[in-house]
Coordinates of C-alpha atoms and ligand atoms in Angstrom, one line a residue:
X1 CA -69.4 7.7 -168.2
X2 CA -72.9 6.6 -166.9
X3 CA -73.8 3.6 -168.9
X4 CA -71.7 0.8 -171.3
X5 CA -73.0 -1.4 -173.3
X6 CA -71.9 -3.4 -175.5
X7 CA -73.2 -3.0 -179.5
X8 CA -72.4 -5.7 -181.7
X9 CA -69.5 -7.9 -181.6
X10 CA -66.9 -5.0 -182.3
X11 CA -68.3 -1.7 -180.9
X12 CA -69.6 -0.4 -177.6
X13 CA -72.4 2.4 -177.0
X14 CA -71.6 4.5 -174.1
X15 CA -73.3 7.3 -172.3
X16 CA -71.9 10.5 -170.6
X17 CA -73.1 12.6 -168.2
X18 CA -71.0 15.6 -169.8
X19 CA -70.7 19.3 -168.6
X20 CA -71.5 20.9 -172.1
X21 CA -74.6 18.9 -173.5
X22 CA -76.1 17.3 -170.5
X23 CA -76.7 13.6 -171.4
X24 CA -75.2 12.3 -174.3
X25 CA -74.8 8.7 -176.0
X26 CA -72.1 8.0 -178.5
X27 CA -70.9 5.1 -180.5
X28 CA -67.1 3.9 -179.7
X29 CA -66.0 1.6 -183.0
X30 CA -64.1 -1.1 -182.7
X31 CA -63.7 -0.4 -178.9
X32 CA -65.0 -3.7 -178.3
X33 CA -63.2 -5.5 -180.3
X34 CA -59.5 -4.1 -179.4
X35 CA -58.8 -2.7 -176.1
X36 CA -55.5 -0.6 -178.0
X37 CA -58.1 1.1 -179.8
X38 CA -58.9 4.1 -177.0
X39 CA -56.1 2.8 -174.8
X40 CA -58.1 0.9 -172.5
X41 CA -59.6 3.9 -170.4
X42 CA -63.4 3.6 -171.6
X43 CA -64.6 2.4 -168.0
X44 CA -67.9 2.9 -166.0
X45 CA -67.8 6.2 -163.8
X46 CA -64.4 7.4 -165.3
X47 CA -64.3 11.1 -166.3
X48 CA -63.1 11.6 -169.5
X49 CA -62.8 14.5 -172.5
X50 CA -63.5 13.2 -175.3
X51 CA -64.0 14.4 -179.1
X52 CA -67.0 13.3 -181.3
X53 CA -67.9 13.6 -184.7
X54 CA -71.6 14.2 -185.2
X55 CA -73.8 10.6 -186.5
X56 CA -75.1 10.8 -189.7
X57 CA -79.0 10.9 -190.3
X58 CA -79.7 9.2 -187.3
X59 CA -77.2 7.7 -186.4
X60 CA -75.2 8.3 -182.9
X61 CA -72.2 10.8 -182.6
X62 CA -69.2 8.5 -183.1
X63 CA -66.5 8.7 -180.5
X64 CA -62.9 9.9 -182.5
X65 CA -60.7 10.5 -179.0
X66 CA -61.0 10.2 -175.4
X67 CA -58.4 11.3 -172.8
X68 CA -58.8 10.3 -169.3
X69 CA -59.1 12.9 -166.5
X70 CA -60.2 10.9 -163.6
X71 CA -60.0 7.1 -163.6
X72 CA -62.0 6.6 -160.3
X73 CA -60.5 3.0 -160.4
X74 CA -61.1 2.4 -156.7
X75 CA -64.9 2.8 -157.4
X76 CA -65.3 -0.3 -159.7
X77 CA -62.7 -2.4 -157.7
X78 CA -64.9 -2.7 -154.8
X79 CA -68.3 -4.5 -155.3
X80 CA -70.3 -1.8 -152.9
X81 CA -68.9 1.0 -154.2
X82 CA -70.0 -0.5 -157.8
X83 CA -73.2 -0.8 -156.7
X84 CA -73.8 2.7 -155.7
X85 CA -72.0 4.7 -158.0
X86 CA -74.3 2.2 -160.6
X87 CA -77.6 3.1 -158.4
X88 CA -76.6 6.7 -158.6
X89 CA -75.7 6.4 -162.3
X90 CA -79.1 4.8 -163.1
X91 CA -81.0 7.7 -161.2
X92 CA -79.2 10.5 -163.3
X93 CA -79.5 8.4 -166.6
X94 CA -83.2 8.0 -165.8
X95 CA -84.2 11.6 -165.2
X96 CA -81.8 13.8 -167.1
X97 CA -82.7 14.6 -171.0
X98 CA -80.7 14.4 -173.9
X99 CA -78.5 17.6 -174.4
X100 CA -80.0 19.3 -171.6
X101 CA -77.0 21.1 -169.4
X102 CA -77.3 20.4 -165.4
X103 CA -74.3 21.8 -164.0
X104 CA -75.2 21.3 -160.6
X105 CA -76.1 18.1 -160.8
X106 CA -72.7 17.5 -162.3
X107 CA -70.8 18.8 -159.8
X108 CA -72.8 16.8 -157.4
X109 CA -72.2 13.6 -158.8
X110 CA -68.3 14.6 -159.6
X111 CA -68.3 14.9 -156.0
X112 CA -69.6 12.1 -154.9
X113 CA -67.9 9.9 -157.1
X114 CA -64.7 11.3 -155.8
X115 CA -65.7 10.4 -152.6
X116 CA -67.3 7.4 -153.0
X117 CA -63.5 6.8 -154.7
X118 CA -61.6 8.3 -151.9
X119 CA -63.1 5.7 -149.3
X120 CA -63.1 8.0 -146.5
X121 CA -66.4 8.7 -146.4
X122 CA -69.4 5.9 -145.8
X123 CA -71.0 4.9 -148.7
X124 CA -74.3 5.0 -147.5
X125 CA -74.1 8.4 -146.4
X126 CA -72.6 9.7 -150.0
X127 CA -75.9 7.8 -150.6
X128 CA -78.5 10.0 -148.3
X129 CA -76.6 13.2 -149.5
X130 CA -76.8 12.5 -153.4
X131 CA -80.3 11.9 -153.3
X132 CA -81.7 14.3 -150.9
X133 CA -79.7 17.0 -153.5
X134 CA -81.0 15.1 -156.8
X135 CA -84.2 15.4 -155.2
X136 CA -84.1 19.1 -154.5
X137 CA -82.4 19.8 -158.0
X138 CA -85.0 17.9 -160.2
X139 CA -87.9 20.0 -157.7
X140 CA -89.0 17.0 -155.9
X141 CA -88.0 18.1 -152.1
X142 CA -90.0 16.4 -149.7
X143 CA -91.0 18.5 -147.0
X144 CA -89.9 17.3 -144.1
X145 CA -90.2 20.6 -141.2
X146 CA -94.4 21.1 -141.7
X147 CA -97.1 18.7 -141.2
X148 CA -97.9 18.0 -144.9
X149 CA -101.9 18.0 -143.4
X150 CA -101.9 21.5 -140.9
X151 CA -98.9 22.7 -141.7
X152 CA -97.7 23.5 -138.5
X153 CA -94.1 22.6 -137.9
X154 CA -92.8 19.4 -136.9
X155 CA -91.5 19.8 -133.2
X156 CA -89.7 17.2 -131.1
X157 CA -93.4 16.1 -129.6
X158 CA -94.0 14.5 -133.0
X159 CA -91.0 12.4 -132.4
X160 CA -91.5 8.4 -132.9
X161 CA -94.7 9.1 -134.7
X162 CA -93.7 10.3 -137.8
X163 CA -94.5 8.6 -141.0
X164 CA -93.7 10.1 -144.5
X165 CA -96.5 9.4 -147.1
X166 CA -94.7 8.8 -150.5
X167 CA -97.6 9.8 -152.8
X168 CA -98.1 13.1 -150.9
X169 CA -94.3 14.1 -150.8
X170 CA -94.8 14.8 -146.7
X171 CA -94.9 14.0 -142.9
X172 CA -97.9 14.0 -140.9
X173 CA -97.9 15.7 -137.2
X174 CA -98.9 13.9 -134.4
X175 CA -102.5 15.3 -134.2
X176 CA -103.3 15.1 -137.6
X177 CA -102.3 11.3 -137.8
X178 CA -102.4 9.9 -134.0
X179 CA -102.2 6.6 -134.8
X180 CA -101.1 6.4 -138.4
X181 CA -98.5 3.5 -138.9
X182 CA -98.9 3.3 -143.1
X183 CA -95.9 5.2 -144.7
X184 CA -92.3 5.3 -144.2
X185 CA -91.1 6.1 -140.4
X186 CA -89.1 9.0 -139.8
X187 CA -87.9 9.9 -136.6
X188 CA -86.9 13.7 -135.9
X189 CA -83.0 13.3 -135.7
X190 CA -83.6 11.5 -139.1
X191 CA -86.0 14.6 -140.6
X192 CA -83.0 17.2 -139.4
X193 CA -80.1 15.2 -140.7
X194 CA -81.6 15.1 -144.4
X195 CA -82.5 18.4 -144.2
X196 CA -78.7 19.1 -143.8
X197 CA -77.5 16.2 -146.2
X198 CA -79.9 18.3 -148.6
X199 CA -78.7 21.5 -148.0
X200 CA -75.7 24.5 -148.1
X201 CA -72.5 23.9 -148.6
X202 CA -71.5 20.6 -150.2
X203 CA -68.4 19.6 -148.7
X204 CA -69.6 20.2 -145.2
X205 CA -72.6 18.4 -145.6
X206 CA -70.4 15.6 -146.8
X207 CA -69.2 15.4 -144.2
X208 CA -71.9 14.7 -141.7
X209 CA -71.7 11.6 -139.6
X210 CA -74.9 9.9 -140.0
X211 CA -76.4 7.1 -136.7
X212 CA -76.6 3.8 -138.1
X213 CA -80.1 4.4 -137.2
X214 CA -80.2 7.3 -139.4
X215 CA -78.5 6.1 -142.2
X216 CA -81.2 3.1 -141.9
X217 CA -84.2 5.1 -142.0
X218 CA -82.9 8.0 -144.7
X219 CA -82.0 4.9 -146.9
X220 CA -85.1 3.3 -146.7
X221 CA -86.9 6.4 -147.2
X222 CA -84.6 7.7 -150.2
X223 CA -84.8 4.5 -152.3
X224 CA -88.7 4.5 -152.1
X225 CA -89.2 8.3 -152.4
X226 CA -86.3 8.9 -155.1
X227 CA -87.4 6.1 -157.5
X228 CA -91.4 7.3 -156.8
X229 CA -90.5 10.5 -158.3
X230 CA -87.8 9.9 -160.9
X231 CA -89.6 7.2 -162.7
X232 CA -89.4 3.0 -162.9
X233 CA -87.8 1.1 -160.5
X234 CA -84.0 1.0 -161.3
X235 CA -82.6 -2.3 -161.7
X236 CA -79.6 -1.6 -160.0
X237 CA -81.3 -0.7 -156.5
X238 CA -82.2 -4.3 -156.7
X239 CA -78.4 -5.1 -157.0
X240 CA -77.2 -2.8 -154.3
X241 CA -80.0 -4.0 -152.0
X242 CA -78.3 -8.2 -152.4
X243 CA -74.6 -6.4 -152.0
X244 CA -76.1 -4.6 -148.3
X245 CA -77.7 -7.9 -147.5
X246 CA -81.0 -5.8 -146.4
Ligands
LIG1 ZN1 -100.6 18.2 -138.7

């Protein structure tokens, strides 16, 4: 479940992210109203199965049964973790259509939930590692080995001057933009540590151990570039961003 809200003084609208149909919103009656209704498991980020009946006209599907598979109950009693499973939750709910399957991104974000409910792994980095791979699956991949200008590739001389330009999806080299300070700076160990967070297999790459330094500059990076690309600013980013203290 990616999104709850509430509909009336008796029913709730709630949107899933399911395997089948992509994107979906349904109406729960009376869910609201009484808890006893679908047992009390209709929470935020919990994986469910659930049966629907199709909405008349145009009206929304109406929810009939739901059975929990996941709870992912550590997730929503921990204020971070709330925040960026909500951040994450936004980003998918912003790009992804109605009824359109994305089974990779569903895996992705099963994963990272799992994780992000396991607490063994920093949030943060389940952060850098969602959104270099939502970036890559909705074709948005920044490039970060070539010079965006020459196109020669980035070497270790470049290092300390790097600078990603958000509206040209790149890095400049260190001849092309000497003494170029606008953008967002990058330094090399930061460049090769997304390009692994972005990469192969998914359960090494979660777990890569991220510098504080890293995770500092990939963050700041991510939450400008990712928004950029995937549409308005999401009001939870604003929220996670007050939990951090940044
Ligand atoms: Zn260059």
């Amino acid at each position: 479940m990616i999104r709850r809200t509430d509909y009336g003084d008796y029913d709730l609208i709630l949107t899933f992210f399911s395997l089948a149909r992509g994107k979906i919103s349904l109406i729960a009656k009376a869910a609201k109203k009484s808890t006893k209704r679908f047992g009390g498991i209709l929470e935020l980020f919990s994986e469910l199965e659930v049966v629907c009946s199709s909405g008349r006209g145009k009206g929304l599907p109406v929810l009939q049964e739901a059975a929990l598979k996941q709870p992912f109950s550590e997730i929503r009693a921990d204020i971070t973790r709330t925040a960026y499973a909500s951040y994450w939750a936004e980003l998918i709910h912003g790009w992804m259509q109605e009824n359109e399957k994305q089974t990779e991104l569903y895996d992705l974000f099963k994963r990272v939930l799992g994780e992000l409910d396991g607490g063994r792994t920093s949030e943060a980095g389940l952060s850098v590692l969602f959104q270099m791979r939502l970036l890559n699956i909705s074709g948005h991949s920044p490039n970060l080995s070539h010079c965006w200008r020459c196109q020669n590739p980035l070497t270790s001389k470049d290092s300390g001057r790097l600078f990603f330009d958000i509206a040209r999806g790149g890095v400049s080299c260190r001849s092309c933009a000497p003494g170029a300070s606008e953008g967002i700076r990058l330094s090399m160990g930061t460049l090769k540590q997304l390009m692994w967070a972005g990469s192969g297999d998914l359960a090494k790459a979660s777990r890569i151990r991220f510098s504080p330094q890293t995770i500092n500059e990939a963050l700041t990076f991510l939450e400008a570039f990712v928004p950029y690309h995937l549409g308005k600013q999401p009001r939870s980013l604003k929220f996670l961003r007050q939990i951090r203290r940044d």
